[in-house]
Amino acid sequence: MGPTDQFTKPQIVGSYSIQGDRSYCSDLSQLKYYKEPENVYFNLDDNPPANVQIENEKLDFLLRWMSDNFDQIKVQHSDNATKRWLEPEIVCYRGLLTTLFSTPYDTEGWIVCASKFRGTIYLCGFDSDAKKLRISRETSYQKKCCSWGHKFEEYMLADSPFENPDLSIPPNGELCCMFKSMFGGTTFLYGAEIDGIRSSHRITDTRIGKDVELIELKTISMRAITRHGHIKYNRANTILKWWLQSYLVGIPRIVCGCRNDNGIVTEIREYKLARLADDFKHCWNFEACSSFLTGFLKRIKATVVRNYNECIYKFTYHPERKTIEVDELKPSPYLEYTFLHSWYIDAAKRHCETEDETILIG
């Protein structure tokens, strides 16, 4: 598989919920429990949830969690504090890490903006023109397949480990967990949406040290599965994204609902990451992914040297040329690529001032 040992086992350091109205809550109100069904016949086209277009929320929720938990993620040793205030060197979302890891096999390109504050580099992804065009050209069937994925979650997840899924109450939010990990010597803090967990008892917190089995749910067309149960090679890029999404949060297997063209699921299959990696070893491998990210991280650290209020760095990947273009943008609250908001900066400064006062008094 390649140098997977460069990536340390991700640890959950916290969580938060996003309600249906896209409001932030520092609790587990959106936590769902995986319930393995006894009988499988799910009609995903029966009152499927609508696909809601969400504007780019950038790092807003992630920053909100950080502003509430500075003590938990700050550098603990004073000899390093002068170089970096927070422990993570890179802050981002899992989705962006997935995009960066899969760059060697990317055909759409991407845009990543970077801002530096007190020694930590914050990364935020933006859609490339090619991706925007693809989304705008999605057919009604493609959109329906997306809603089927959300409907499948309704059939598989419950509000407690002692209840069955209730389809009369459509899901209206999401749970996100914050993870800490290290890749190639670089410490990361990243947030990721979690479909559900497997547990026989109610979970009251997701702090570090808890042994929680996370669940990743997907749907797949029966046309994409061979008679031996393997996923066909023409799904290689999709499976790479699935593999990375799960790998980055420590999920060892993916639960798939196998559907027909009408959205009827009659079989559940679980695919272990190790098996997927072996099945697609001639299509992609982690060594190429990690090699790219290692080089890109070096470039980011060498390039992003000025602070957030002096420069926003815009990295654009052009897949047709396999090159990355860098632009230095003047920060402005009206700039599309501004994502490190003043409320977060102010919260960090207040925390540091309080901390300094405590040290002086002590």
PDB file of N, CA and C in Angstrom, residues 224-297:
ATOM      1  N   ALA A 224     -22.366  -1.700 -10.863  1.00  0.00           N
ATOM      2  CA  ALA A 224     -20.939  -1.456 -10.592  1.00  0.00           C
ATOM      3  C   ALA A 224     -20.284  -2.599  -9.836  1.00  0.00           C
ATOM      4  N   ILE A 225     -21.041  -3.667  -9.552  1.00  0.00           N
ATOM      5  CA  ILE A 225     -20.515  -4.793  -8.775  1.00  0.00           C
ATOM      6  C   ILE A 225     -20.488  -6.052  -9.634  1.00  0.00           C
ATOM      7  N   THR A 226     -19.366  -6.754  -9.616  1.00  0.00           N
ATOM      8  CA  THR A 226     -19.244  -7.994 -10.371  1.00  0.00           C
ATOM      9  C   THR A 226     -20.007  -9.112  -9.665  1.00  0.00           C
ATOM     10  N   ARG A 227     -20.168 -10.243 -10.356  1.00  0.00           N
ATOM     11  CA  ARG A 227     -20.898 -11.368  -9.752  1.00  0.00           C
ATOM     12  C   ARG A 227     -20.129 -11.981  -8.579  1.00  0.00           C
ATOM     13  N   HIS A 228     -18.841 -11.647  -8.491  1.00  0.00           N
ATOM     14  CA  HIS A 228     -18.038 -12.116  -7.360  1.00  0.00           C
ATOM     15  C   HIS A 228     -18.026 -11.110  -6.199  1.00  0.00           C
ATOM     16  N   GLY A 229     -18.736 -10.003  -6.350  1.00  0.00           N
ATOM     17  CA  GLY A 229     -18.841  -9.026  -5.266  1.00  0.00           C
ATOM     18  C   GLY A 229     -17.806  -7.921  -5.280  1.00  0.00           C
ATOM     19  N   HIS A 230     -16.955  -7.906  -6.309  1.00  0.00           N
ATOM     20  CA  HIS A 230     -15.948  -6.856  -6.410  1.00  0.00           C
ATOM     21  C   HIS A 230     -16.538  -5.641  -7.124  1.00  0.00           C
ATOM     22  N   ILE A 231     -16.035  -4.464  -6.753  1.00  0.00           N
ATOM     23  CA  ILE A 231     -16.466  -3.249  -7.436  1.00  0.00           C
ATOM     24  C   ILE A 231     -15.651  -3.090  -8.714  1.00  0.00           C
ATOM     25  N   LYS A 232     -16.313  -2.733  -9.802  1.00  0.00           N
ATOM     26  CA  LYS A 232     -15.673  -2.665 -11.112  1.00  0.00           C
ATOM     27  C   LYS A 232     -14.647  -1.530 -11.187  1.00  0.00           C
ATOM     28  N   TYR A 233     -13.655  -1.735 -12.033  1.00  0.00           N
ATOM     29  CA  TYR A 233     -12.536  -0.795 -12.136  1.00  0.00           C
ATOM     30  C   TYR A 233     -12.950   0.585 -12.646  1.00  0.00           C
ATOM     31  N   ASN A 234     -14.064   0.674 -13.379  1.00  0.00           N
ATOM     32  CA  ASN A 234     -14.464   1.990 -13.882  1.00  0.00           C
ATOM     33  C   ASN A 234     -14.948   2.920 -12.774  1.00  0.00           C
ATOM     34  N   ARG A 235     -14.999   2.396 -11.542  1.00  0.00           N
ATOM     35  CA  ARG A 235     -15.353   3.221 -10.382  1.00  0.00           C
ATOM     36  C   ARG A 235     -14.102   3.592  -9.574  1.00  0.00           C
ATOM     37  N   ALA A 236     -12.931   3.420 -10.170  1.00  0.00           N
ATOM     38  CA  ALA A 236     -11.669   3.564  -9.434  1.00  0.00           C
ATOM     39  C   ALA A 236     -11.532   4.901  -8.730  1.00  0.00           C
ATOM     40  N   ASN A 237     -11.812   6.014  -9.422  1.00  0.00           N
ATOM     41  CA  ASN A 237     -11.640   7.329  -8.802  1.00  0.00           C
ATOM     42  C   ASN A 237     -12.623   7.554  -7.663  1.00  0.00           C
ATOM     43  N   THR A 238     -13.846   7.068  -7.834  1.00  0.00           N
ATOM     44  CA  THR A 238     -14.837   7.176  -6.757  1.00  0.00           C
ATOM     45  C   THR A 238     -14.394   6.377  -5.541  1.00  0.00           C
ATOM     46  N   ILE A 239     -13.906   5.170  -5.765  1.00  0.00           N
ATOM     47  CA  ILE A 239     -13.479   4.317  -4.656  1.00  0.00           C
ATOM     48  C   ILE A 239     -12.259   4.906  -3.954  1.00  0.00           C
ATOM     49  N   LEU A 240     -11.393   5.561  -4.702  1.00  0.00           N
ATOM     50  CA  LEU A 240     -10.246   6.230  -4.073  1.00  0.00           C
ATOM     51  C   LEU A 240     -10.734   7.282  -3.082  1.00  0.00           C
ATOM     52  N   LYS A 241     -11.722   8.081  -3.488  1.00  0.00           N
ATOM     53  CA  LYS A 241     -12.269   9.101  -2.583  1.00  0.00           C
ATOM     54  C   LYS A 241     -12.915   8.442  -1.371  1.00  0.00           C
ATOM     55  N   TRP A 242     -13.652   7.363  -1.581  1.00  0.00           N
ATOM     56  CA  TRP A 242     -14.265   6.644  -0.465  1.00  0.00           C
ATOM     57  C   TRP A 242     -13.192   6.142   0.496  1.00  0.00           C
ATOM     58  N   TRP A 243     -12.156   5.538  -0.078  1.00  0.00           N
ATOM     59  CA  TRP A 243     -11.085   4.960   0.727  1.00  0.00           C
ATOM     60  C   TRP A 243     -10.408   6.037   1.577  1.00  0.00           C
ATOM     61  N   LEU A 244     -10.088   7.157   0.957  1.00  0.00           N
ATOM     62  CA  LEU A 244      -9.407   8.239   1.669  1.00  0.00           C
ATOM     63  C   LEU A 244     -10.294   8.825   2.763  1.00  0.00           C
ATOM     64  N   GLN A 245     -11.564   9.054   2.459  1.00  0.00           N
ATOM     65  CA  GLN A 245     -12.491   9.602   3.453  1.00  0.00           C
ATOM     66  C   GLN A 245     -12.505   8.758   4.716  1.00  0.00           C
ATOM     67  N   SER A 246     -12.562   7.446   4.542  1.00  0.00           N
ATOM     68  CA  SER A 246     -12.617   6.548   5.694  1.00  0.00           C
ATOM     69  C   SER A 246     -11.263   6.420   6.377  1.00  0.00           C
ATOM     70  N   TYR A 247     -10.219   6.318   5.591  1.00  0.00           N
ATOM     71  CA  TYR A 247      -8.868   6.161   6.137  1.00  0.00           C
ATOM     72  C   TYR A 247      -8.480   7.339   7.018  1.00  0.00           C
ATOM     73  N   LEU A 248      -8.851   8.530   6.616  1.00  0.00           N
ATOM     74  CA  LEU A 248      -8.455   9.738   7.336  1.00  0.00           C
ATOM     75  C   LEU A 248      -9.125   9.880   8.695  1.00  0.00           C
ATOM     76  N   VAL A 249     -10.196   9.124   8.938  1.00  0.00           N
ATOM     77  CA  VAL A 249     -10.857   9.187  10.244  1.00  0.00           C
ATOM     78  C   VAL A 249     -10.840   7.832  10.945  1.00  0.00           C
ATOM     79  N   GLY A 250     -10.037   6.905  10.432  1.00  0.00           N
ATOM     80  CA  GLY A 250      -9.860   5.635  11.112  1.00  0.00           C
ATOM     81  C   GLY A 250     -10.990   4.651  10.968  1.00  0.00           C
ATOM     82  N   ILE A 251     -11.775   4.764   9.879  1.00  0.00           N
ATOM     83  CA  ILE A 251     -12.861   3.812   9.637  1.00  0.00           C
ATOM     84  C   ILE A 251     -12.316   2.636   8.832  1.00  0.00           C
ATOM     85  N   PRO A 252     -12.410   1.405   9.342  1.00  0.00           N
ATOM     86  CA  PRO A 252     -11.787   0.257   8.658  1.00  0.00           C
ATOM     87  C   PRO A 252     -12.615  -0.354   7.539  1.00  0.00           C
ATOM     88  N   ARG A 253     -13.915  -0.041   7.489  1.00  0.00           N
ATOM     89  CA  ARG A 253     -14.776  -0.644   6.470  1.00  0.00           C
ATOM     90  C   ARG A 253     -15.922   0.296   6.115  1.00  0.00           C
ATOM     91  N   ILE A 254     -16.438   0.116   4.907  1.00  0.00           N
ATOM     92  CA  ILE A 254     -17.511   0.962   4.401  1.00  0.00           C
ATOM     93  C   ILE A 254     -18.753   0.103   4.207  1.00  0.00           C
ATOM     94  N   VAL A 255     -19.884   0.568   4.705  1.00  0.00           N
ATOM     95  CA  VAL A 255     -21.148  -0.147   4.571  1.00  0.00           C
ATOM     96  C   VAL A 255     -21.873   0.383   3.341  1.00  0.00           C
ATOM     97  N   CYS A 256     -22.125  -0.502   2.375  1.00  0.00           N
ATOM     98  CA  CYS A 256     -22.727  -0.091   1.098  1.00  0.00           C
ATOM     99  C   CYS A 256     -24.124  -0.679   0.923  1.00  0.00           C
ATOM    100  N   GLY A 257     -25.046   0.161   0.511  1.00  0.00           N
ATOM    101  CA  GLY A 257     -26.361  -0.297   0.099  1.00  0.00           C
ATOM    102  C   GLY A 257     -26.345  -0.492  -1.406  1.00  0.00           C
ATOM    103  N   CYS A 258     -26.568  -1.723  -1.860  1.00  0.00           N
ATOM    104  CA  CYS A 258     -26.519  -2.031  -3.292  1.00  0.00           C
ATOM    105  C   CYS A 258     -27.927  -1.842  -3.874  1.00  0.00           C
ATOM    106  N   ARG A 259     -28.053  -0.920  -4.799  1.00  0.00           N
ATOM    107  CA  ARG A 259     -29.370  -0.529  -5.321  1.00  0.00           C
ATOM    108  C   ARG A 259     -29.478  -0.818  -6.822  1.00  0.00           C
ATOM    109  N   ASN A 260     -30.720  -0.887  -7.295  1.00  0.00           N
ATOM    110  CA  ASN A 260     -30.939  -0.957  -8.734  1.00  0.00           C
ATOM    111  C   ASN A 260     -31.174   0.443  -9.289  1.00  0.00           C
ATOM    112  N   ASP A 261     -31.515   0.534 -10.547  1.00  0.00           N
ATOM    113  CA  ASP A 261     -31.663   1.844 -11.189  1.00  0.00           C
ATOM    114  C   ASP A 261     -32.882   2.606 -10.701  1.00  0.00           C
ATOM    115  N   ASN A 262     -33.771   1.935  -9.987  1.00  0.00           N
ATOM    116  CA  ASN A 262     -34.966   2.584  -9.455  1.00  0.00           C
ATOM    117  C   ASN A 262     -34.828   2.944  -7.981  1.00  0.00           C
ATOM    118  N   GLY A 263     -33.621   2.746  -7.426  1.00  0.00           N
ATOM    119  CA  GLY A 263     -33.393   3.127  -6.044  1.00  0.00           C
ATOM    120  C   GLY A 263     -33.838   2.098  -5.028  1.00  0.00           C
ATOM    121  N   ILE A 264     -33.958   0.838  -5.437  1.00  0.00           N
ATOM    122  CA  ILE A 264     -34.350  -0.225  -4.515  1.00  0.00           C
ATOM    123  C   ILE A 264     -33.098  -0.943  -4.020  1.00  0.00           C
ATOM    124  N   VAL A 265     -32.896  -0.950  -2.694  1.00  0.00           N
ATOM    125  CA  VAL A 265     -31.763  -1.643  -2.084  1.00  0.00           C
ATOM    126  C   VAL A 265     -32.227  -2.996  -1.584  1.00  0.00           C
ATOM    127  N   THR A 266     -31.563  -4.058  -2.064  1.00  0.00           N
ATOM    128  CA  THR A 266     -31.923  -5.403  -1.631  1.00  0.00           C
ATOM    129  C   THR A 266     -30.757  -6.143  -0.979  1.00  0.00           C
ATOM    130  N   GLU A 267     -29.624  -5.459  -0.878  1.00  0.00           N
ATOM    131  CA  GLU A 267     -28.452  -6.112  -0.295  1.00  0.00           C
ATOM    132  C   GLU A 267     -27.543  -5.082   0.354  1.00  0.00           C
ATOM    133  N   ILE A 268     -26.967  -5.443   1.489  1.00  0.00           N
ATOM    134  CA  ILE A 268     -25.971  -4.610   2.163  1.00  0.00           C
ATOM    135  C   ILE A 268     -24.629  -5.333   2.086  1.00  0.00           C
ATOM    136  N   ARG A 269     -23.606  -4.624   1.644  1.00  0.00           N
ATOM    137  CA  ARG A 269     -22.261  -5.199   1.586  1.00  0.00           C
ATOM    138  C   ARG A 269     -21.302  -4.317   2.383  1.00  0.00           C
ATOM    139  N   GLU A 270     -20.381  -4.945   3.077  1.00  0.00           N
ATOM    140  CA  GLU A 270     -19.343  -4.206   3.796  1.00  0.00           C
ATOM    141  C   GLU A 270     -18.007  -4.449   3.091  1.00  0.00           C
ATOM    142  N   TYR A 271     -17.339  -3.360   2.756  1.00  0.00           N
ATOM    143  CA  TYR A 271     -16.043  -3.443   2.082  1.00  0.00           C
ATOM    144  C   TYR A 271     -14.950  -2.936   3.013  1.00  0.00           C
ATOM    145  N   LYS A 272     -14.022  -3.817   3.337  1.00  0.00           N
ATOM    146  CA  LYS A 272     -12.894  -3.415   4.166  1.00  0.00           C
ATOM    147  C   LYS A 272     -11.917  -2.583   3.328  1.00  0.00           C
ATOM    148  N   LEU A 273     -11.311  -1.591   3.964  1.00  0.00           N
ATOM    149  CA  LEU A 273     -10.379  -0.725   3.238  1.00  0.00           C
ATOM    150  C   LEU A 273      -9.222  -1.523   2.658  1.00  0.00           C
ATOM    151  N   ALA A 274      -8.755  -2.517   3.409  1.00  0.00           N
ATOM    152  CA  ALA A 274      -7.637  -3.327   2.932  1.00  0.00           C
ATOM    153  C   ALA A 274      -8.007  -4.049   1.647  1.00  0.00           C
ATOM    154  N   ARG A 275      -9.254  -4.521   1.573  1.00  0.00           N
ATOM    155  CA  ARG A 275      -9.697  -5.220   0.364  1.00  0.00           C
ATOM    156  C   ARG A 275      -9.803  -4.250  -0.812  1.00  0.00           C
ATOM    157  N   LEU A 276     -10.356  -3.084  -0.569  1.00  0.00           N
ATOM    158  CA  LEU A 276     -10.487  -2.095  -1.639  1.00  0.00           C
ATOM    159  C   LEU A 276      -9.118  -1.701  -2.181  1.00  0.00           C
ATOM    160  N   ALA A 277      -8.169  -1.518  -1.273  1.00  0.00           N
ATOM    161  CA  ALA A 277      -6.818  -1.144  -1.692  1.00  0.00           C
ATOM    162  C   ALA A 277      -6.197  -2.229  -2.556  1.00  0.00           C
ATOM    163  N   ASP A 278      -6.448  -3.486  -2.195  1.00  0.00           N
ATOM    164  CA  ASP A 278      -5.900  -4.596  -2.968  1.00  0.00           C
ATOM    165  C   ASP A 278      -6.603  -4.732  -4.316  1.00  0.00           C
ATOM    166  N   ASP A 279      -7.930  -4.559  -4.309  1.00  0.00           N
ATOM    167  CA  ASP A 279      -8.698  -4.685  -5.555  1.00  0.00           C
ATOM    168  C   ASP A 279      -8.292  -3.630  -6.585  1.00  0.00           C
ATOM    169  N   PHE A 280      -7.936  -2.440  -6.103  1.00  0.00           N
ATOM    170  CA  PHE A 280      -7.650  -1.333  -7.016  1.00  0.00           C
ATOM    171  C   PHE A 280      -6.169  -0.963  -7.055  1.00  0.00           C
ATOM    172  N   LYS A 281      -5.313  -1.908  -6.678  1.00  0.00           N
ATOM    173  CA  LYS A 281      -3.879  -1.608  -6.622  1.00  0.00           C
ATOM    174  C   LYS A 281      -3.283  -1.287  -7.982  1.00  0.00           C
ATOM    175  N   HIS A 282      -3.935  -1.706  -9.070  1.00  0.00           N
ATOM    176  CA  HIS A 282      -3.445  -1.390 -10.405  1.00  0.00           C
ATOM    177  C   HIS A 282      -4.043  -0.082 -10.932  1.00  0.00           C
ATOM    178  N   CYS A 283      -4.969   0.511 -10.162  1.00  0.00           N
ATOM    179  CA  CYS A 283      -5.612   1.765 -10.581  1.00  0.00           C
ATOM    180  C   CYS A 283      -5.062   2.964  -9.806  1.00  0.00           C
ATOM    181  N   TRP A 284      -4.793   2.760  -8.529  1.00  0.00           N
ATOM    182  CA  TRP A 284      -4.233   3.824  -7.699  1.00  0.00           C
ATOM    183  C   TRP A 284      -3.541   3.195  -6.486  1.00  0.00           C
ATOM    184  N   ASN A 285      -2.666   3.976  -5.880  1.00  0.00           N
ATOM    185  CA  ASN A 285      -2.020   3.509  -4.656  1.00  0.00           C
ATOM    186  C   ASN A 285      -1.706   4.692  -3.750  1.00  0.00           C
ATOM    187  N   PHE A 286      -1.630   4.394  -2.477  1.00  0.00           N
ATOM    188  CA  PHE A 286      -1.437   5.449  -1.485  1.00  0.00           C
ATOM    189  C   PHE A 286      -0.050   6.067  -1.572  1.00  0.00           C
ATOM    190  N   GLU A 287       0.900   5.326  -2.083  1.00  0.00           N
ATOM    191  CA  GLU A 287       2.257   5.864  -2.182  1.00  0.00           C
ATOM    192  C   GLU A 287       2.297   7.096  -3.077  1.00  0.00           C
ATOM    193  N   ALA A 288       1.600   7.036  -4.211  1.00  0.00           N
ATOM    194  CA  ALA A 288       1.548   8.200  -5.102  1.00  0.00           C
ATOM    195  C   ALA A 288       0.831   9.362  -4.431  1.00  0.00           C
ATOM    196  N   CYS A 289      -0.242   9.050  -3.700  1.00  0.00           N
ATOM    197  CA  CYS A 289      -1.008  10.097  -3.003  1.00  0.00           C
ATOM    198  C   CYS A 289      -0.159  10.766  -1.924  1.00  0.00           C
ATOM    199  N   SER A 290       0.498   9.950  -1.099  1.00  0.00           N
ATOM    200  CA  SER A 290       1.275  10.500   0.000  1.00  0.00           C
ATOM    201  C   SER A 290       2.513  11.233  -0.510  1.00  0.00           C
ATOM    202  N   SER A 291       3.076  10.773  -1.623  1.00  0.00           N
ATOM    203  CA  SER A 291       4.239  11.442  -2.204  1.00  0.00           C
ATOM    204  C   SER A 291       3.868  12.847  -2.654  1.00  0.00           C
ATOM    205  N   PHE A 292       2.693  12.976  -3.282  1.00  0.00           N
ATOM    206  CA  PHE A 292       2.261  14.314  -3.698  1.00  0.00           C
ATOM    207  C   PHE A 292       2.051  15.220  -2.497  1.00  0.00           C
ATOM    208  N   LEU A 293       1.324  14.712  -1.486  1.00  0.00           N
ATOM    209  CA  LEU A 293       1.005  15.566  -0.339  1.00  0.00           C
ATOM    210  C   LEU A 293       2.266  15.973   0.412  1.00  0.00           C
ATOM    211  N   THR A 294       3.228  15.077   0.508  1.00  0.00           N
ATOM    212  CA  THR A 294       4.492  15.415   1.165  1.00  0.00           C
ATOM    213  C   THR A 294       5.154  16.598   0.482  1.00  0.00           C
ATOM    214  N   GLY A 295       5.206  16.553  -0.843  1.00  0.00           N
ATOM    215  CA  GLY A 295       5.805  17.658  -1.591  1.00  0.00           C
ATOM    216  C   GLY A 295       5.003  18.935  -1.483  1.00  0.00           C
ATOM    217  N   PHE A 296       3.675  18.804  -1.505  1.00  0.00           N
ATOM    218  CA  PHE A 296       2.835  19.996  -1.436  1.00  0.00           C
ATOM    219  C   PHE A 296       2.932  20.664  -0.073  1.00  0.00           C
ATOM    220  N   LEU A 297       3.028  19.868   0.986  1.00  0.00           N
ATOM    221  CA  LEU A 297       3.166  20.435   2.326  1.00  0.00           C
ATOM    222  C   LEU A 297       4.469  21.231   2.447  1.00  0.00           C
TER     223      LEU A 297
END
